[in-house]
Every structure is written in C-alpha cells, then in structure tokens.
XYZ file of C-alpha atoms in Angstrom:
74
model
C 0.000 0.000 0.000
C 2.845 2.400 0.784
C 4.387 1.799 -2.629
C 1.177 2.962 -4.289
C 1.142 6.132 -2.157
C 4.627 7.028 -3.398
C 4.095 5.945 -7.013
C 0.961 8.033 -7.679
C 2.603 11.443 -7.019
C 5.661 10.432 -9.040
C 3.553 9.443 -12.048
C 1.509 12.656 -11.738
C 4.676 14.763 -11.640
C 6.032 13.065 -14.762
C 2.764 13.603 -16.611
C 2.672 17.295 -15.708
C 6.293 17.854 -16.723
C 5.628 16.202 -20.090
C 2.725 18.568 -20.709
C 4.762 21.611 -19.751
C 7.679 20.716 -22.000
C 5.344 20.056 -24.917
C 3.878 23.538 -24.700
C 7.328 25.126 -24.575
C 8.499 23.231 -27.644
C 5.485 24.386 -29.614
C 6.118 28.028 -28.757
C 9.845 27.645 -29.480
C 9.208 25.929 -32.805
C 6.700 28.598 -33.873
C 9.123 31.406 -33.047
C 11.982 29.525 -34.722
C 9.972 29.138 -37.933
C 9.120 32.856 -37.929
C 12.795 33.762 -37.466
C 13.852 31.371 -40.226
C 11.291 32.862 -42.634
C 12.430 36.426 -41.837
C 16.067 35.440 -42.290
C 15.398 33.677 -45.597
C 13.495 36.736 -46.860
C 16.638 38.804 -46.224
C 18.754 36.348 -48.223
C 20.278 34.633 -45.218
C 20.297 31.329 -43.421
C 19.467 30.752 -39.759
C 22.398 29.136 -37.968
C 22.731 27.916 -34.372
C 24.967 29.917 -32.034
C 25.654 26.995 -29.715
C 23.597 28.532 -26.907
C 20.619 26.748 -25.371
C 18.664 29.495 -23.674
C 15.218 28.307 -24.704
C 14.744 31.482 -26.764
C 15.253 31.052 -30.514
C 16.321 34.707 -30.854
C 19.354 33.989 -28.683
C 19.988 30.431 -29.845
C 20.271 31.305 -33.556
C 21.795 33.981 -35.770
C 20.854 35.018 -39.300
C 23.892 34.777 -41.575
C 23.300 36.870 -44.668
C 25.486 35.832 -47.590
C 26.058 37.188 -51.054
C 26.056 40.849 -50.064
C 28.491 43.208 -51.763
C 31.422 44.300 -49.662
C 31.358 47.821 -48.215
C 35.148 47.951 -48.124
C 36.900 49.763 -50.925
C 40.319 48.890 -52.201
C 43.077 51.357 -51.924
C-alpha cells in the first residue's frame, strides 16, 4: 500500500512535466519558424549559435550571404 502512495505522485509529476515541455516546444518551434522565414526573406540562413537558452532569438543567428562588400580597395 505504501508503494502505491509514493508511485501516484511520481507518475503525476512526470505527466505534468511532459505537458509543460510540450507547450514550450510548440512556442519555441513557432518562433523559430518565424525567425527562419524572416532570415530567408533577407537572403540569409538561420544558424545555431551553440547557446541553449530556450529562446530562438538567442539560440540562432541570421547569416546573410552574397552581399556586396562595403570595403573599398586602396
């Protein structure tokens, strides 16, 4: 009987944490897709920075390629 009393809260905690992480991933993925679309529209590619903050704005950087150089020779 005591095992059941300890198992029920543990299972409930796992179920709640799974729900919470699922909601965060959805929000992250939505924001990531928006950032990727904005970056692509500017002629760039979204690349990871190596950070894992949980915020796609900080975890990724838009690398714009193919732009003419602003430096002049001489």
